[in-house]
Coordinates of C-alpha atoms in Angstrom, one line a residue:
X1 CA -35.9 -91.7 -53.0
X2 CA -36.6 -90.4 -56.7
X3 CA -35.2 -87.0 -57.3
X4 CA -37.2 -84.5 -58.6
X5 CA -36.8 -82.9 -61.8
X6 CA -36.5 -78.9 -62.3
X7 CA -39.2 -78.3 -65.1
X8 CA -37.7 -75.6 -67.6
X9 CA -36.0 -72.9 -66.1
X10 CA -37.8 -69.2 -67.0
X11 CA -35.6 -66.5 -68.9
X12 CA -35.7 -63.3 -67.7
X13 CA -34.9 -62.4 -70.8
X14 CA -37.3 -64.0 -72.3
X15 CA -39.6 -60.9 -73.9
X16 CA -43.0 -62.5 -73.3
X17 CA -44.7 -64.5 -70.7
X18 CA -47.4 -66.2 -72.1
X19 CA -51.0 -65.6 -71.0
X20 CA -54.4 -64.8 -72.5
X21 CA -54.9 -67.6 -75.1
X22 CA -52.0 -69.5 -74.3
X23 CA -52.0 -73.1 -73.6
X24 CA -50.4 -72.0 -69.9
X25 CA -53.9 -69.9 -69.5
X26 CA -55.8 -73.1 -70.1
X27 CA -54.0 -75.8 -68.5
X28 CA -53.8 -72.7 -64.9
X29 CA -57.7 -72.4 -65.8
X30 CA -58.1 -75.9 -65.1
X31 CA -56.2 -76.7 -62.1
X32 CA -58.5 -73.9 -60.9
X33 CA -61.4 -75.3 -61.5
X34 CA -64.4 -72.5 -62.5
X35 CA -63.1 -70.2 -59.4
X36 CA -60.0 -69.8 -57.6
X37 CA -60.4 -70.7 -53.8
X38 CA -56.9 -68.4 -53.1
X39 CA -58.6 -65.5 -53.5
X40 CA -62.6 -65.7 -51.5
X41 CA -60.5 -63.6 -48.6
X42 CA -57.8 -62.3 -50.2
X43 CA -57.7 -58.2 -49.8
X44 CA -60.8 -58.5 -47.2
X45 CA -59.0 -56.8 -44.5
X46 CA -55.4 -54.4 -44.1
X47 CA -52.5 -56.4 -44.1
X48 CA -50.7 -58.4 -46.1
X49 CA -50.8 -62.3 -47.8
X50 CA -48.4 -64.1 -49.7
X51 CA -49.1 -67.5 -52.0
X52 CA -47.0 -69.5 -53.9
X53 CA -46.9 -71.2 -57.3
X54 CA -47.4 -74.7 -56.9
X55 CA -47.7 -77.0 -59.8
X56 CA -50.6 -74.1 -61.5
X57 CA -52.2 -74.0 -58.1
X58 CA -52.1 -70.9 -55.6
X59 CA -51.0 -72.0 -52.1
X60 CA -51.4 -70.0 -49.0
X61 CA -47.9 -69.4 -48.7
X62 CA -47.3 -69.9 -43.7
X63 CA -47.5 -66.6 -41.6
X64 CA -44.3 -67.8 -40.0
X65 CA -42.3 -67.5 -43.7
X66 CA -43.0 -64.3 -44.3
X67 CA -40.6 -62.1 -45.5
X68 CA -38.8 -65.9 -46.0
X69 CA -38.4 -66.3 -50.5
X70 CA -37.0 -69.6 -51.8
X71 CA -34.8 -68.7 -55.7
X72 CA -36.9 -71.7 -57.6
X73 CA -40.6 -70.5 -57.3
X74 CA -43.3 -67.7 -58.2
X75 CA -44.6 -65.8 -55.5
X76 CA -47.6 -63.7 -55.1
X77 CA -47.7 -60.6 -52.8
X78 CA -51.3 -58.6 -51.6
X79 CA -50.5 -55.5 -49.7
X80 CA -53.9 -54.1 -48.6
X81 CA -54.0 -50.9 -47.2
X82 CA -55.5 -47.7 -46.1
X83 CA -54.8 -44.0 -47.7
X84 CA -56.1 -42.9 -44.4
X85 CA -56.4 -43.7 -41.6
X86 CA -60.3 -42.7 -41.8
X87 CA -60.7 -44.0 -45.6
X88 CA -63.3 -46.4 -46.2
X89 CA -61.7 -47.9 -49.3
X90 CA -59.1 -50.1 -48.8
X91 CA -56.0 -50.0 -51.5
X92 CA -53.8 -52.4 -52.7
X93 CA -50.1 -53.0 -53.8
X94 CA -50.5 -56.8 -56.2
X95 CA -46.8 -58.0 -56.5
X96 CA -45.7 -61.2 -58.5
X97 CA -41.9 -61.9 -57.1
X98 CA -39.6 -64.7 -59.3
X99 CA -36.9 -65.8 -58.7
X100 CA -33.8 -66.5 -60.8
X101 CA -34.7 -70.1 -61.2
X102 CA -38.2 -70.2 -61.4
X103 CA -39.9 -72.6 -63.9
X104 CA -41.8 -70.9 -67.1
X105 CA -44.8 -72.3 -65.9
X106 CA -44.5 -71.1 -62.4
X107 CA -43.6 -67.9 -63.4
X108 CA -46.4 -67.7 -66.3
X109 CA -49.2 -68.9 -63.8
X110 CA -48.2 -66.2 -61.6
X111 CA -48.0 -63.8 -64.4
X112 CA -51.6 -64.9 -65.4
X113 CA -53.0 -65.5 -61.3
X114 CA -52.3 -61.6 -60.5
X115 CA -54.4 -60.6 -63.7
X116 CA -56.9 -63.1 -61.9
X117 CA -56.8 -61.3 -58.8
X118 CA -56.3 -57.6 -60.0
X119 CA -59.8 -58.5 -61.6
X120 CA -61.4 -59.8 -58.9
X121 CA -60.0 -56.9 -56.7
X122 CA -62.2 -54.5 -59.6
X123 CA -58.8 -53.5 -60.9
X124 CA -57.7 -51.0 -58.0
X125 CA -54.3 -53.0 -57.5
X126 CA -50.8 -51.3 -58.6
X127 CA -49.1 -54.5 -60.0
X128 CA -45.8 -54.8 -59.9
X129 CA -43.0 -57.7 -61.5
X130 CA -40.6 -58.5 -58.7
X131 CA -37.0 -60.0 -60.2
X132 CA -35.5 -62.0 -57.1
X133 CA -32.1 -59.4 -56.9
X134 CA -33.9 -56.0 -58.3
X135 CA -36.8 -56.0 -56.2
X136 CA -38.5 -52.7 -55.7
X137 CA -38.5 -50.2 -52.5
X138 CA -42.2 -50.8 -52.1
X139 CA -41.4 -54.7 -52.0
X140 CA -39.2 -55.1 -49.8
X141 CA -40.3 -52.4 -47.0
X142 CA -43.2 -55.5 -46.3
X143 CA -40.4 -57.1 -44.7
X144 CA -38.3 -56.3 -41.4
X145 CA -36.2 -59.1 -42.9
X146 CA -36.0 -59.7 -46.8
X147 CA -35.0 -63.6 -46.9
X148 CA -34.0 -65.5 -50.2
X149 CA -32.4 -68.8 -50.3
X150 CA -31.8 -71.2 -52.6
X151 CA -34.7 -73.8 -53.9
X152 CA -38.2 -74.1 -54.4
X153 CA -41.1 -77.0 -54.3
X154 CA -40.1 -78.2 -57.9
X155 CA -36.6 -79.3 -55.5
X156 CA -37.6 -79.6 -52.1
X157 CA -35.2 -76.9 -50.1
X158 CA -34.1 -76.9 -46.4
X159 CA -36.0 -75.3 -43.8
X160 CA -34.2 -72.1 -42.1
X161 CA -34.0 -74.0 -39.0
X162 CA -32.5 -76.7 -40.5
X163 CA -29.7 -75.2 -43.1
X164 CA -27.2 -77.4 -44.7
X165 CA -23.7 -76.8 -43.5
X166 CA -21.8 -74.2 -45.3
X167 CA -25.3 -72.0 -45.5
X168 CA -24.1 -68.5 -46.2
X169 CA -25.7 -65.3 -46.2
X170 CA -24.9 -61.7 -47.5
X171 CA -26.9 -59.1 -45.4
X172 CA -27.0 -55.8 -46.5
X173 CA -29.5 -52.9 -45.3
X174 CA -32.0 -51.1 -48.2
X175 CA -32.9 -47.4 -47.0
X176 CA -36.6 -47.6 -48.8
X177 CA -37.5 -43.7 -48.9
X178 CA -36.1 -41.0 -50.1
X179 CA -35.1 -39.5 -46.7
X180 CA -33.4 -42.3 -46.0
X181 CA -35.4 -42.7 -42.5
X182 CA -36.7 -46.6 -43.4
X183 CA -34.9 -50.1 -43.7
X184 CA -34.9 -53.6 -44.2
X185 CA -32.1 -56.2 -43.6
X186 CA -32.0 -58.0 -46.7
X187 CA -30.4 -61.4 -46.8
X188 CA -29.7 -63.2 -50.3
X189 CA -27.4 -66.3 -49.7
X190 CA -24.6 -66.6 -51.8
X191 CA -22.2 -69.4 -52.9
X192 CA -20.0 -70.6 -49.5
X193 CA -16.9 -69.7 -51.7
X194 CA -13.8 -67.2 -51.0
X195 CA -14.9 -65.0 -53.8
X196 CA -18.7 -64.5 -52.4
X197 CA -16.6 -62.3 -49.2
X198 CA -17.2 -58.5 -49.7
X199 CA -15.5 -55.2 -48.4
X200 CA -18.3 -53.3 -46.6
X201 CA -20.7 -56.4 -46.0
X202 CA -22.3 -58.7 -43.7
X203 CA -22.2 -62.5 -43.5
X204 CA -23.7 -65.2 -41.6
X205 CA -22.1 -68.6 -42.1
X206 CA -24.6 -71.2 -40.9
X207 CA -22.8 -74.8 -40.2
X208 CA -25.8 -76.3 -38.8
X209 CA -24.6 -76.9 -34.5
X210 CA -22.5 -73.0 -35.0
X211 CA -23.8 -69.7 -36.4
X212 CA -21.2 -67.3 -37.2
X213 CA -21.4 -63.6 -38.1
X214 CA -18.6 -62.1 -39.8
X215 CA -18.2 -58.4 -40.2
X216 CA -15.9 -56.6 -42.5
X217 CA -13.7 -53.6 -41.8
X218 CA -16.2 -51.3 -44.1
X219 CA -19.8 -52.8 -42.7
X220 CA -22.3 -50.6 -41.1
X221 CA -22.5 -50.6 -37.3
X222 CA -27.0 -51.7 -38.4
X223 CA -26.1 -53.7 -40.1
X224 CA -23.9 -55.5 -37.6
X225 CA -26.8 -54.9 -35.2
X226 CA -29.2 -56.5 -37.8
X227 CA -27.0 -59.2 -38.7
X228 CA -26.9 -60.3 -35.3
X229 CA -31.0 -60.3 -34.9
X230 CA -30.6 -62.4 -37.9
X231 CA -28.1 -65.1 -36.8
X232 CA -30.5 -65.4 -33.1
X233 CA -33.0 -65.8 -34.8
X234 CA -31.5 -68.7 -37.0
X235 CA -30.1 -70.1 -34.1
X236 CA -33.5 -70.3 -31.8
X237 CA -35.7 -72.8 -32.7
X238 CA -32.4 -75.1 -32.6
X239 CA -33.0 -74.4 -29.2
X240 CA -29.5 -75.0 -27.3
X241 CA -27.9 -77.3 -30.1
X242 CA -26.1 -74.1 -31.7
X243 CA -24.1 -71.7 -30.5
X244 CA -23.3 -67.8 -32.3
X245 CA -20.6 -66.4 -32.6
X246 CA -19.1 -63.1 -33.8
X247 CA -15.5 -61.7 -36.0
X248 CA -14.7 -58.9 -36.8
X249 CA -12.3 -58.5 -40.0
X250 CA -8.5 -57.7 -38.8
X251 CA -9.1 -58.4 -34.9
X252 CA -7.9 -62.2 -34.0
X253 CA -9.5 -64.8 -34.5
X254 CA -11.1 -63.9 -37.4
X255 CA -8.9 -66.1 -39.1
X256 CA -10.9 -69.2 -38.4
X257 CA -14.3 -68.0 -40.2
X258 CA -12.0 -67.3 -43.9
X259 CA -10.8 -70.2 -42.6
X260 CA -13.7 -72.0 -43.8
X261 CA -13.2 -71.1 -47.0
X262 CA -9.5 -72.2 -47.6
X263 CA -6.1 -70.9 -47.3
X264 CA -4.2 -67.1 -46.8
X265 CA -8.4 -65.9 -48.3
X266 CA -8.3 -62.1 -47.9
X267 CA -11.3 -60.2 -48.2
X268 CA -12.0 -58.7 -51.1
X269 CA -12.8 -55.1 -52.3
X270 CA -15.8 -53.6 -53.4
X271 CA -16.9 -53.9 -56.9
X272 CA -17.1 -50.6 -58.2
X273 CA -20.8 -49.1 -58.6
X274 CA -21.9 -50.6 -62.6
X275 CA -25.2 -47.2 -62.5
X276 CA -24.0 -44.4 -64.2
X277 CA -25.6 -40.8 -64.2
X278 CA -29.4 -40.6 -63.8
X279 CA -31.0 -40.4 -67.0
X280 CA -34.1 -38.2 -67.9
X281 CA -37.4 -40.1 -68.0
X282 CA -39.0 -41.0 -71.4
X283 CA -43.3 -40.7 -71.8
X284 CA -44.2 -43.6 -74.4
X285 CA -48.0 -43.7 -75.4
X286 CA -48.4 -47.5 -75.7
X287 CA -51.1 -48.6 -78.4
X288 CA -52.4 -52.4 -79.4
X289 CA -53.9 -50.9 -82.5
X290 CA -52.0 -52.4 -84.9
X291 CA -51.7 -55.9 -83.1
X292 CA -48.7 -55.5 -81.8
X293 CA -47.5 -52.9 -78.7
X294 CA -45.8 -49.7 -79.8
X295 CA -43.8 -47.1 -78.5
X296 CA -44.8 -43.6 -79.5
X297 CA -42.3 -40.7 -77.8
X298 CA -44.5 -38.2 -76.0
X299 CA -42.3 -34.8 -75.8
X300 CA -43.6 -33.2 -72.8
X301 CA -42.8 -35.9 -69.3
X302 CA -45.7 -34.0 -67.3
X303 CA -49.1 -35.5 -65.4
X304 CA -50.9 -32.9 -68.1
X305 CA -49.2 -35.2 -71.1
X306 CA -51.0 -38.2 -69.6
X307 CA -54.8 -38.8 -71.4
X308 CA -57.6 -41.0 -70.0
X309 CA -58.6 -42.5 -73.8
X310 CA -54.8 -44.1 -74.2
X311 CA -52.1 -46.4 -71.7
X312 CA -48.4 -44.6 -71.4
X313 CA -45.2 -46.1 -70.2
X314 CA -42.6 -44.1 -68.1
X315 CA -39.0 -45.1 -68.2
X316 CA -37.4 -45.2 -65.5
X317 CA -35.0 -47.6 -65.6
X318 CA -32.1 -45.5 -65.1
X319 CA -32.6 -44.5 -61.6
X320 CA -29.8 -44.9 -59.6
X321 CA -31.5 -46.5 -56.1
X322 CA -35.0 -47.9 -57.5
X323 CA -35.4 -49.0 -61.6
X324 CA -38.9 -49.5 -62.3
X325 CA -41.0 -49.2 -65.7
X326 CA -44.3 -47.9 -65.1
X327 CA -47.8 -48.6 -66.8
X328 CA -50.2 -45.8 -66.4
X329 CA -53.6 -46.6 -67.6
X330 CA -56.5 -44.3 -68.8
X331 CA -59.6 -45.0 -68.3
X332 CA -60.8 -45.7 -71.1
X333 CA -57.5 -47.9 -72.5
X334 CA -58.4 -51.0 -74.3
X335 CA -59.4 -54.1 -72.6
X336 CA -56.6 -55.8 -74.3
X337 CA -53.8 -52.7 -73.2
X338 CA -54.9 -53.2 -69.2
X339 CA -54.4 -56.7 -69.1
X340 CA -51.5 -56.8 -71.4
X341 CA -49.5 -54.0 -70.3
X342 CA -46.9 -56.0 -68.2
X343 CA -46.8 -57.9 -71.3
X344 CA -45.8 -54.9 -73.1
X345 CA -43.2 -53.1 -70.3
X346 CA -41.6 -56.6 -70.6
X347 CA -41.2 -55.7 -74.6
X348 CA -40.0 -53.2 -74.8
X349 CA -37.4 -53.5 -71.7
X350 CA -36.4 -56.8 -74.4
X351 CA -36.4 -53.9 -77.3
X352 CA -34.0 -51.1 -75.6
X353 CA -32.0 -54.1 -74.3
X354 CA -30.3 -55.7 -76.9
X355 CA -29.3 -52.3 -77.8
X356 CA -28.4 -50.7 -73.9
X357 CA -30.7 -48.4 -73.7
X358 CA -32.3 -49.8 -70.8
X359 CA -30.9 -50.8 -67.4
X360 CA -31.8 -54.5 -67.3
X361 CA -34.5 -56.5 -67.8
X362 CA -34.7 -57.6 -64.1
X363 CA -36.2 -54.0 -64.1
X364 CA -39.5 -53.8 -61.9
X365 CA -42.3 -53.6 -64.3
X366 CA -45.0 -51.2 -61.9
X367 CA -48.5 -51.5 -63.6
X368 CA -51.5 -48.7 -62.3
X369 CA -54.6 -47.0 -63.5
X370 CA -56.1 -44.2 -63.9
X371 CA -56.4 -42.4 -59.9
X372 CA -54.4 -44.8 -58.6
X373 CA -51.1 -43.7 -59.4
X374 CA -48.1 -44.4 -57.4
X375 CA -45.8 -41.4 -54.8
X376 CA -43.1 -42.5 -57.2
X377 CA -44.9 -42.7 -59.8
X378 CA -46.0 -39.1 -59.7
X379 CA -42.5 -38.2 -58.3
X380 CA -41.0 -39.6 -61.7
X381 CA -43.5 -37.3 -63.8
X382 CA -42.3 -34.2 -61.5
X383 CA -45.9 -33.6 -60.6

């Protein structure tokens, strides 16, 4: 069988995903025809809907795979909800997620289709650009287990129930609220090598007929419990052809797990945190009057500084837990500002990263319209 060739990988450091008026837009439109069929039932009922980008097409992601993503793909995720139990209107969070090995075409199509679905839902959704490894707390909150695996539609991929030998997963819990009362289990596939085993985390080594869990000394009890649930979820579909075994660092038998990665292997110390002191949020008025995006500093970072006639960017990229760039669109902002706001924000990140003034290219970008502000945005403004 001939191997599929992966298209050009999208570079997240790029300051732009070509959209409106580009060749990519024309190809996406041609692939979808006059109307995107995937949107027929989008946002019609409360719940989570996920689509994967496959050769310019939007394809439903199976319900039994919700929470599983491949690093070679791009996805759209729509959360439809009611702000209060008796609310008449539906509210939406619309995310496009880019795997670190997704292609340029897939990334661009996901960005374009996000704009299209936003239009279909009359501009109500809050939009999020998500990048692998830096997902927003809001995005992670949809899934009890968020699992990121290697592979993708363009290269073929292994099902979770039929993995290759020595498939190593790193597991950890992420707090999703400021009070720290809600968590989700994050599972990321890492190289099956000694350098991947770091103090403080829990690991699952999937060997096909054996699933081994390794708890480092500093790992938390809740992480161990959640990891055990995940290990069972891997073994159960194999109908008795797979056993689960748990190893604790420093306890007799743990050398069997470490021995899979070589002789005389030890757990590496956890790296020092690279996140500095939280910086003061910065607010900018965004304008495209000159033909390109410009960012004018607003002295007062407050809700009162927002104006319905303009678009604003709030730089919260140095937040120690959930860095983000927020784009707020006034009801009377220009059409170009409204549709291209995520690109403007990505360009802002590109310029600031060049001289070390932002947390990184992968910072979440969140776009919202006046009247649909998120709690996190208002908190960042001090409201």
